Short mmCIF file of C-alpha atoms in Angstrom, two decimals:
data_model
loop_
_atom_site.label_atom_id
_atom_site.label_comp_id
_atom_site.label_asym_id
_atom_site.label_seq_id
_atom_site.Cartn_x
_atom_site.Cartn_y
_atom_site.Cartn_z
CA MET A 1 -60.89 148.44 206.70
CA CYS A 2 -64.42 147.18 206.23
CA ILE A 3 -65.10 148.56 209.83
CA GLY A 4 -63.54 151.96 208.97
CA LEU A 5 -65.52 152.14 205.75
CA PHE A 6 -68.97 151.67 207.49
CA SER A 7 -68.55 153.11 210.87
CA PRO A 8 -69.62 156.67 209.90
CA LEU A 9 -72.87 155.13 208.82
CA PHE A 10 -73.46 153.53 212.03
CA ALA A 11 -72.49 156.62 214.09
CA VAL A 12 -75.41 158.44 212.16
CA MET A 13 -77.54 155.75 213.38
CA LEU A 14 -76.72 156.06 216.90
CA GLY A 15 -76.78 159.80 217.06
CA LEU A 16 -80.34 159.70 215.58
CA ALA A 17 -81.38 157.36 218.54
CA ALA A 18 -81.22 160.19 220.92
CA PRO A 19 -84.51 162.49 221.26
CA ALA A 20 -84.53 165.45 218.73
CA SER A 21 -83.96 168.97 220.23
CA THR A 22 -86.49 171.72 219.93
CA GLN A 23 -84.21 173.49 217.44
CA ALA A 24 -83.98 170.22 215.30
CA GLN A 25 -87.92 169.62 215.42
CA THR A 26 -88.41 173.23 214.36
CA LEU A 27 -86.07 172.93 211.47
CA LEU A 28 -87.72 169.52 210.52
CA GLN A 29 -91.11 171.26 210.36
CA GLU A 30 -89.76 174.15 208.24
CA GLN A 31 -88.26 171.90 205.59
CA PRO A 32 -90.39 170.38 202.79
CA GLN A 33 -91.81 166.89 203.52
CA PRO A 34 -89.30 164.03 202.54
CA GLU A 35 -90.29 161.55 199.87
CA THR A 36 -91.70 158.29 200.98
CA LEU A 37 -89.05 155.70 200.98
CA PRO A 38 -89.18 152.52 198.77
CA ASP A 39 -90.93 149.35 200.06
CA ALA A 40 -94.37 150.89 200.16
CA PRO A 41 -97.47 149.00 198.57
CA PRO A 42 -98.81 150.72 195.52
CA VAL A 43 -102.65 150.82 196.24
CA GLY A 44 -104.85 149.22 198.88
CA TRP A 45 -108.28 148.69 200.64
CA GLN A 46 -108.89 149.56 204.06
CA LEU A 47 -110.71 146.74 205.73
CA ALA A 48 -110.90 148.09 209.30
CA PRO A 49 -109.36 151.11 211.13
CA GLY A 50 -105.48 150.82 210.66
CA LEU A 51 -105.76 147.66 208.43
CA THR A 52 -105.06 147.56 204.76
CA VAL A 53 -104.71 144.99 202.16
CA SER A 54 -103.35 145.14 198.63
CA GLY A 55 -101.73 143.06 195.88
CA TYR A 56 -101.33 142.31 192.18
CA ALA A 57 -101.49 139.62 189.84
CA THR A 58 -99.40 139.28 186.59
CA GLY A 59 -99.84 137.03 183.64
CA GLN A 60 -96.82 136.76 181.19
CA PHE A 61 -96.34 135.49 177.66
CA LEU A 62 -92.78 134.73 176.83
CA ALA A 63 -91.49 133.74 173.24
CA PRO A 64 -87.79 133.33 173.77
CA LEU A 65 -85.56 132.81 170.73
CA GLY A 66 -84.64 129.00 170.26
CA ASP A 67 -80.85 129.76 170.54
CA THR A 68 -81.09 131.41 174.02
CA GLU A 69 -78.18 130.14 175.94
CA LEU A 70 -78.80 129.08 179.62
CA PRO A 71 -76.16 129.49 182.33
CA ASP A 72 -74.50 126.61 183.83
CA ASN A 73 -76.58 127.12 187.05
CA PRO A 74 -79.95 128.78 186.07
CA GLY A 75 -80.80 128.69 189.80
CA ASP A 76 -78.36 131.53 190.28
CA VAL A 77 -80.97 134.25 188.92
CA ASN A 78 -84.54 134.21 190.03
CA ASN A 79 -86.22 134.62 186.74
CA THR A 80 -88.50 132.47 184.64
CA GLN A 81 -86.67 133.72 181.45
CA PHE A 82 -84.47 130.50 181.25
CA SER A 83 -87.08 128.85 179.05
CA ARG A 84 -86.54 127.83 175.39
CA ARG A 85 -90.32 127.31 175.08
CA ALA A 86 -93.02 129.83 174.46
CA ARG A 87 -95.65 129.74 177.06
CA PHE A 88 -98.21 131.77 178.88
CA ASN A 89 -97.36 131.96 182.78
CA LEU A 90 -99.36 133.26 185.69
CA SER A 91 -96.11 134.40 187.12
CA HIS A 92 -97.23 136.46 190.27
CA LEU A 93 -100.17 136.42 192.74
CA SER A 94 -99.26 138.66 195.32
CA ALA A 95 -100.94 139.62 198.63
CA ILE A 96 -99.88 142.47 201.00
CA ALA A 97 -101.43 143.38 204.34
CA TRP A 98 -100.35 146.08 206.82
CA TRP A 99 -101.68 147.08 210.12
CA GLU A 100 -101.05 150.36 212.02
CA PRO A 101 -102.36 149.86 215.51
CA ALA A 102 -100.82 153.11 216.52
CA ALA A 103 -99.30 156.24 215.14
CA ASP A 104 -95.69 154.99 215.56
CA TRP A 105 -96.39 151.33 214.67
CA LYS A 106 -96.71 149.47 211.44
CA LEU A 107 -96.74 145.55 210.81
CA LEU A 108 -96.51 144.54 206.99
CA GLY A 109 -96.51 140.95 205.34
CA GLU A 110 -96.42 139.95 201.82
CA ILE A 111 -96.78 136.50 200.18
CA ASP A 112 -96.09 135.88 196.47
CA LEU A 113 -97.29 132.85 194.76
CA GLN A 114 -94.95 132.56 191.62
CA ASN A 115 -95.49 130.43 188.58
CA ILE A 116 -98.64 128.98 189.81
CA ALA A 117 -100.15 128.08 186.28
CA GLN A 118 -98.44 127.60 182.97
CA LEU A 119 -99.42 126.63 179.35
CA PRO A 120 -98.15 124.48 178.28
CA SER A 121 -97.18 123.00 181.47
CA GLY A 122 -93.73 121.19 181.92
CA SER A 123 -90.44 121.12 183.70
CA GLY A 124 -86.83 120.38 182.69
CA ALA A 125 -84.13 122.08 180.62
CA GLN A 126 -86.55 123.41 177.94
CA TYR A 127 -88.48 125.25 180.65
CA GLY A 128 -85.80 126.36 182.99
CA ALA A 129 -84.96 125.80 186.62
CA ALA A 130 -87.12 128.74 187.82
CA ALA A 131 -90.55 127.39 186.22
CA SER A 132 -91.59 125.55 188.98
CA ALA A 133 -94.59 126.99 191.32
CA TYR A 134 -93.25 128.26 194.41
CA VAL A 135 -94.81 130.43 197.44
CA ALA A 136 -92.38 133.13 198.51
CA LEU A 137 -92.36 134.96 201.80
CA GLU A 138 -91.39 138.39 200.16
CA ARG A 139 -91.66 140.46 203.33
CA VAL A 140 -92.75 140.38 206.94
CA TYR A 141 -91.69 143.03 209.64
CA ALA A 142 -92.55 145.42 212.18
CA ASP A 143 -91.68 149.21 212.10
CA TYR A 144 -91.44 151.44 215.01
CA ARG A 145 -91.14 155.26 214.40
CA ALA A 146 -88.81 156.42 217.29
CA THR A 147 -88.31 160.01 216.29
CA ASP A 148 -89.07 162.47 213.47
CA ALA A 149 -85.84 161.23 211.66
CA LEU A 150 -85.44 157.50 212.88
CA THR A 151 -87.61 154.55 212.25
CA LEU A 152 -86.55 151.04 213.29
CA ARG A 153 -87.54 147.94 211.47
CA ALA A 154 -87.16 144.36 212.50
CA GLY A 155 -87.98 141.11 210.42
CA LYS A 156 -87.62 140.21 206.74
CA PHE A 157 -87.36 142.99 204.27
CA LEU A 158 -86.05 143.82 200.90
CA THR A 159 -82.32 144.42 200.59
CA PRO A 160 -81.80 148.23 200.44
CA ILE A 161 -78.93 147.84 197.66
CA GLY A 162 -80.06 150.20 194.68
CA HIS A 163 -83.37 151.38 193.84
CA TRP A 164 -84.92 148.71 191.91
CA ASN A 165 -84.79 145.91 194.35
CA GLN A 166 -86.82 147.94 196.82
CA ASP A 167 -89.26 149.02 194.23
CA HIS A 168 -89.56 146.05 191.85
CA SER A 169 -93.18 144.96 191.98
CA ASP A 170 -94.84 144.57 188.58
CA PRO A 171 -97.35 147.62 188.81
CA GLN A 172 -94.34 149.92 189.70
CA THR A 173 -91.76 149.02 186.94
CA TRP A 174 -91.43 149.63 183.12
CA THR A 175 -90.28 146.29 181.97
CA VAL A 176 -91.38 142.75 182.06
CA LEU A 177 -88.23 141.26 183.81
CA ARG A 178 -85.93 142.99 186.20
CA PRO A 179 -82.18 143.85 185.29
CA LEU A 180 -79.56 141.40 186.26
CA ILE A 181 -77.63 143.41 188.70
CA SER A 182 -80.93 144.06 190.74
CA GLN A 183 -80.86 140.37 191.67
CA ALA A 184 -77.48 138.38 190.81
CA ALA A 185 -74.99 140.46 192.68
CA PHE A 186 -76.66 140.06 196.14
CA PRO A 187 -79.52 138.21 197.88
CA THR A 188 -82.71 140.36 197.42
CA SER A 189 -84.02 139.81 201.05
CA VAL A 190 -82.43 140.05 204.40
CA THR A 191 -83.71 139.08 207.62
CA GLY A 192 -82.55 141.29 210.48
CA LEU A 193 -82.76 144.95 211.56
CA MET A 194 -82.80 148.18 209.79
CA ALA A 195 -82.91 151.90 210.81
CA PHE A 196 -84.02 154.51 208.23
CA GLY A 197 -85.26 158.03 207.90
CA SER A 198 -84.60 161.32 206.46
CA LEU A 199 -82.37 164.27 207.51
CA PRO A 200 -82.66 167.71 206.42
CA MET A 201 -79.86 168.86 204.31
CA ALA A 202 -79.91 172.54 203.04
CA ASP A 203 -83.22 172.84 201.35
CA GLN A 204 -83.34 169.03 200.43
CA TRP A 205 -83.48 165.71 202.35
CA LEU A 206 -80.77 163.10 202.83
CA ASP A 207 -82.64 159.70 203.17
CA TYR A 208 -80.56 156.75 204.80
CA GLN A 209 -81.00 153.18 205.44
CA LEU A 210 -78.75 151.20 207.54
CA TYR A 211 -79.23 147.34 208.03
CA ALA A 212 -77.52 144.31 209.86
CA SER A 213 -78.16 140.63 209.68
CA ASN A 214 -76.57 137.45 211.27
CA GLY A 215 -78.18 135.13 208.67
CA GLY A 216 -81.07 132.92 209.58
CA GLU A 217 -83.40 134.15 206.78
CA TRP A 218 -87.06 133.29 206.98
CA ARG A 219 -88.12 131.04 204.17
CA PRO A 220 -85.21 131.80 201.79
CA SER A 221 -85.85 131.66 197.89
CA PRO A 222 -84.68 128.44 196.28
CA TRP A 223 -83.13 130.46 193.45
CA THR A 224 -80.74 132.55 195.39
CA HIS A 225 -78.05 132.13 197.96
CA PRO A 226 -79.23 133.86 201.22
CA PHE A 227 -76.98 135.99 203.43
CA ASP A 228 -75.10 134.17 206.23
CA SER A 229 -74.58 137.57 207.70
CA ALA A 230 -74.57 141.18 206.21
CA PHE A 231 -74.36 144.81 207.09
CA GLY A 232 -74.47 148.03 204.99
CA GLY A 233 -76.38 150.89 204.13
CA ARG A 234 -77.73 153.25 201.38
CA LEU A 235 -77.77 157.20 201.35
CA SER A 236 -79.81 158.86 198.67
CA THR A 237 -81.03 162.36 197.99
CA SER A 238 -82.80 164.64 195.51
CA LEU A 239 -80.45 167.20 194.20
CA ASN A 240 -83.55 168.98 192.71
CA PRO A 241 -87.13 168.11 192.23
CA ASP A 242 -86.23 166.32 189.17
CA PHE A 243 -83.05 164.42 189.89
CA LYS A 244 -82.44 161.76 192.49
CA MET A 245 -79.34 159.81 193.30
CA GLY A 246 -78.17 157.17 195.74
CA VAL A 247 -74.92 155.44 196.98
CA SER A 248 -74.99 151.77 198.42
CA LEU A 249 -72.34 149.98 200.46
CA SER A 250 -72.58 146.42 201.85
CA ARG A 251 -70.15 143.70 203.28
CA PHE A 252 -71.75 140.29 203.40
CA PHE A 253 -71.26 136.66 203.68
CA GLU A 254 -73.31 134.59 201.29
CA ARG A 255 -74.43 131.05 201.98
CA GLU A 256 -73.07 128.25 199.87
CA THR A 257 -70.93 130.43 197.74
CA PRO A 258 -67.01 129.74 197.64
CA GLY A 259 -64.89 132.59 199.03
CA ASN A 260 -68.30 133.91 200.27
CA GLU A 261 -67.12 137.23 201.76
CA PHE A 262 -68.03 140.12 199.52
CA LEU A 263 -67.69 143.72 199.51
CA LEU A 264 -70.37 145.53 197.28
CA ALA A 265 -70.49 149.25 196.17
CA GLY A 266 -73.16 150.65 193.98
CA VAL A 267 -74.65 153.98 192.58
CA ASP A 268 -78.10 154.67 191.11
CA ALA A 269 -79.83 157.81 189.77
CA ALA A 270 -83.27 158.70 188.18
CA TRP A 271 -84.02 161.90 186.31
CA THR A 272 -87.57 162.95 185.32
CA LEU A 273 -88.79 165.59 182.88
CA GLY A 274 -92.49 165.87 182.73
CA ARG A 275 -93.71 162.41 182.43
CA ALA A 276 -90.43 161.02 180.84
CA GLU A 277 -87.89 159.08 182.86
CA LEU A 278 -84.30 158.12 182.70
CA SER A 279 -82.77 155.91 185.29
CA MET A 280 -79.49 153.89 185.87
CA GLU A 281 -77.75 151.63 188.26
CA ALA A 282 -74.22 150.29 188.44
CA MET A 283 -72.61 147.90 190.84
CA HIS A 284 -69.38 146.17 191.66
CA ARG A 285 -68.67 143.37 194.11
CA ARG A 286 -65.52 141.56 195.04
CA SER A 287 -64.08 139.43 197.87
CA PRO A 288 -61.03 140.63 200.10
CA GLY A 289 -59.12 137.95 198.31
CA GLY A 290 -59.75 139.27 194.97
CA GLN A 291 -62.06 136.52 193.99
CA GLY A 292 -65.78 136.34 193.06
CA GLY A 293 -65.86 139.67 191.45
CA GLU A 294 -69.13 140.50 189.59
CA ARG A 295 -70.09 143.97 187.99
CA GLY A 296 -72.73 145.34 185.70
CA TRP A 297 -74.95 148.49 184.96
CA PHE A 298 -78.03 149.32 183.06
CA LEU A 299 -79.51 152.50 181.58
CA GLN A 300 -83.11 152.69 181.14
CA GLY A 301 -85.77 155.26 179.63
CA ALA A 302 -89.43 155.75 179.33
CA LEU A 303 -90.85 158.18 177.13
CA PRO A 304 -94.63 159.16 176.97
CA VAL A 305 -95.86 158.98 173.13
CA ALA A 306 -99.77 159.23 173.22
CA GLY A 307 -102.23 159.28 176.06
CA ARG A 308 -101.53 156.36 178.22
CA TRP A 309 -98.72 154.82 175.88
CA TRP A 310 -95.05 154.93 176.80
CA LEU A 311 -91.91 153.75 174.79
CA THR A 312 -89.26 152.22 176.87
CA GLY A 313 -85.77 150.99 176.23
CA ARG A 314 -82.89 149.58 178.32
CA GLN A 315 -79.19 148.83 177.83
CA GLU A 316 -77.64 146.48 180.26
CA TYR A 317 -74.37 144.75 181.05
CA TYR A 318 -73.23 142.16 183.52
CA ARG A 319 -70.04 140.16 184.02
CA ARG A 320 -68.95 137.54 186.41
CA ASP A 321 -65.16 137.21 186.49
CA VAL A 322 -64.64 133.79 187.96
CA ASP A 323 -65.80 131.99 185.00
CA GLY A 324 -66.26 134.67 182.14
CA TRP A 325 -69.96 134.47 182.45
CA SER A 326 -71.51 137.68 180.83
CA SER A 327 -74.47 139.26 179.50
CA ARG A 328 -75.23 142.28 177.30
CA SER A 329 -78.72 143.16 176.22
CA THR A 330 -80.74 145.74 174.48
CA LEU A 331 -84.66 146.05 175.17
CA ILE A 332 -87.03 148.06 173.27
CA GLY A 333 -90.74 148.11 174.26
CA ALA A 334 -94.05 149.75 175.03
CA VAL A 335 -96.14 150.15 178.20
CA TYR A 336 -99.78 151.04 178.37
CA LYS A 337 -101.13 152.10 181.76
CA GLY A 338 -104.76 151.55 182.26
CA VAL A 339 -107.14 153.59 184.33
CA ASP A 340 -108.20 151.11 186.90
CA HIS A 341 -104.78 149.97 188.18
CA TRP A 342 -103.68 147.69 185.14
CA THR A 343 -100.61 147.74 183.09
CA PHE A 344 -99.81 146.03 179.70
CA LYS A 345 -96.04 145.64 178.71
CA ILE A 346 -94.55 144.23 175.56
CA GLU A 347 -90.80 144.31 174.56
CA TRP A 348 -88.29 142.83 172.36
CA VAL A 349 -84.89 141.72 173.82
CA GLN A 350 -81.70 141.43 171.63
CA LEU A 351 -78.66 139.84 173.13
CA SER A 352 -75.11 140.29 172.08
CA ALA A 353 -73.00 137.22 171.02
CA ARG A 354 -72.64 134.40 173.53
CA ALA A 355 -74.54 136.35 176.25
CA VAL A 356 -76.13 134.19 178.94
CA GLY A 357 -78.53 134.63 181.89
CA GLN A 358 -80.92 137.00 180.07
CA PRO A 359 -84.09 136.44 177.93
CA ALA A 360 -83.96 136.97 174.13
CA GLY A 361 -87.03 137.32 172.03
CA LEU A 362 -90.66 138.69 172.67
CA LEU A 363 -91.77 139.28 176.26
CA SER A 364 -95.29 140.63 177.33
CA SER A 365 -97.20 140.87 180.54
CA LEU A 366 -100.55 142.19 181.88
CA THR A 367 -100.69 143.20 185.51
CA LEU A 368 -103.66 144.08 187.82
CA ALA A 369 -103.07 145.84 191.05
CA PHE A 370 -105.84 145.63 193.62
#
């Protein structure tokens, strides 16, 4: 059943490996240029021909409510939100470098120093399991552009499930912390192979990403269970210039998770009107034996109000069937985007009764991209 579900996606990949015909190349030239796929750095400095560096730094102020309930295993979710203590936190110091030695080749690496300084400092239940400093290997991979419609990637890259996980760096998001479904339902990184590209479809483009891994993740995060093996894909398209949607499918084995074989399906969409934005994601995972079911969704909006100020809001729900663990939250906030690649965010998060795994209270951050 699983093979039958994904075989059409891999058939597309195999077909694209062949050289494009003259007619296909002409068609590609006549079509509008496809949009850049996720997983691209926001800004950068060119140090030498073909060599560029970038990065960002984020400081957070978290003032969670005293009655915030921690999950039984806070390490299941990679957030510093599981603290009952107010604190300042240098949450991210990220360095990205990529080298393009030839037109068809690119090598990229990213290291992220997480939670490297906190005031007041401390550890334990009052601070949460994710409060410790950690050096994360976010990405390291090589790309080869084989044809106009096919690029091959090898190494460690962000898992192409949904949109948020591939575009989650602080300078590119509207909120201080990411939604649960973008990190709790699947490992956020995968080490293996991926094929991706864009195909002409009428007067639009169909973007695809297909990936496979046999496990062995390079420097896995201590807060998530990495893949033992995985394969899947994502298809996305712009139905018109203002509306985008995607579909994700994955079959994976998760290390150290009971009944660790899972099937995951997800949908995502984004709609823009001028500078306003509305987006959503929904996912459902289950095991073939019916165990380990998890599902969730979020709906998020950003509305420009004055100059560089936006109002933001998000409604989110997540549930884990095996133990009834659930979370429902409402977020209301504001974002200011400065001229020189800096962003200030402030928001209030309210939880429903007995929700766990999410922050509650006042959250704010200041991010500088360089």
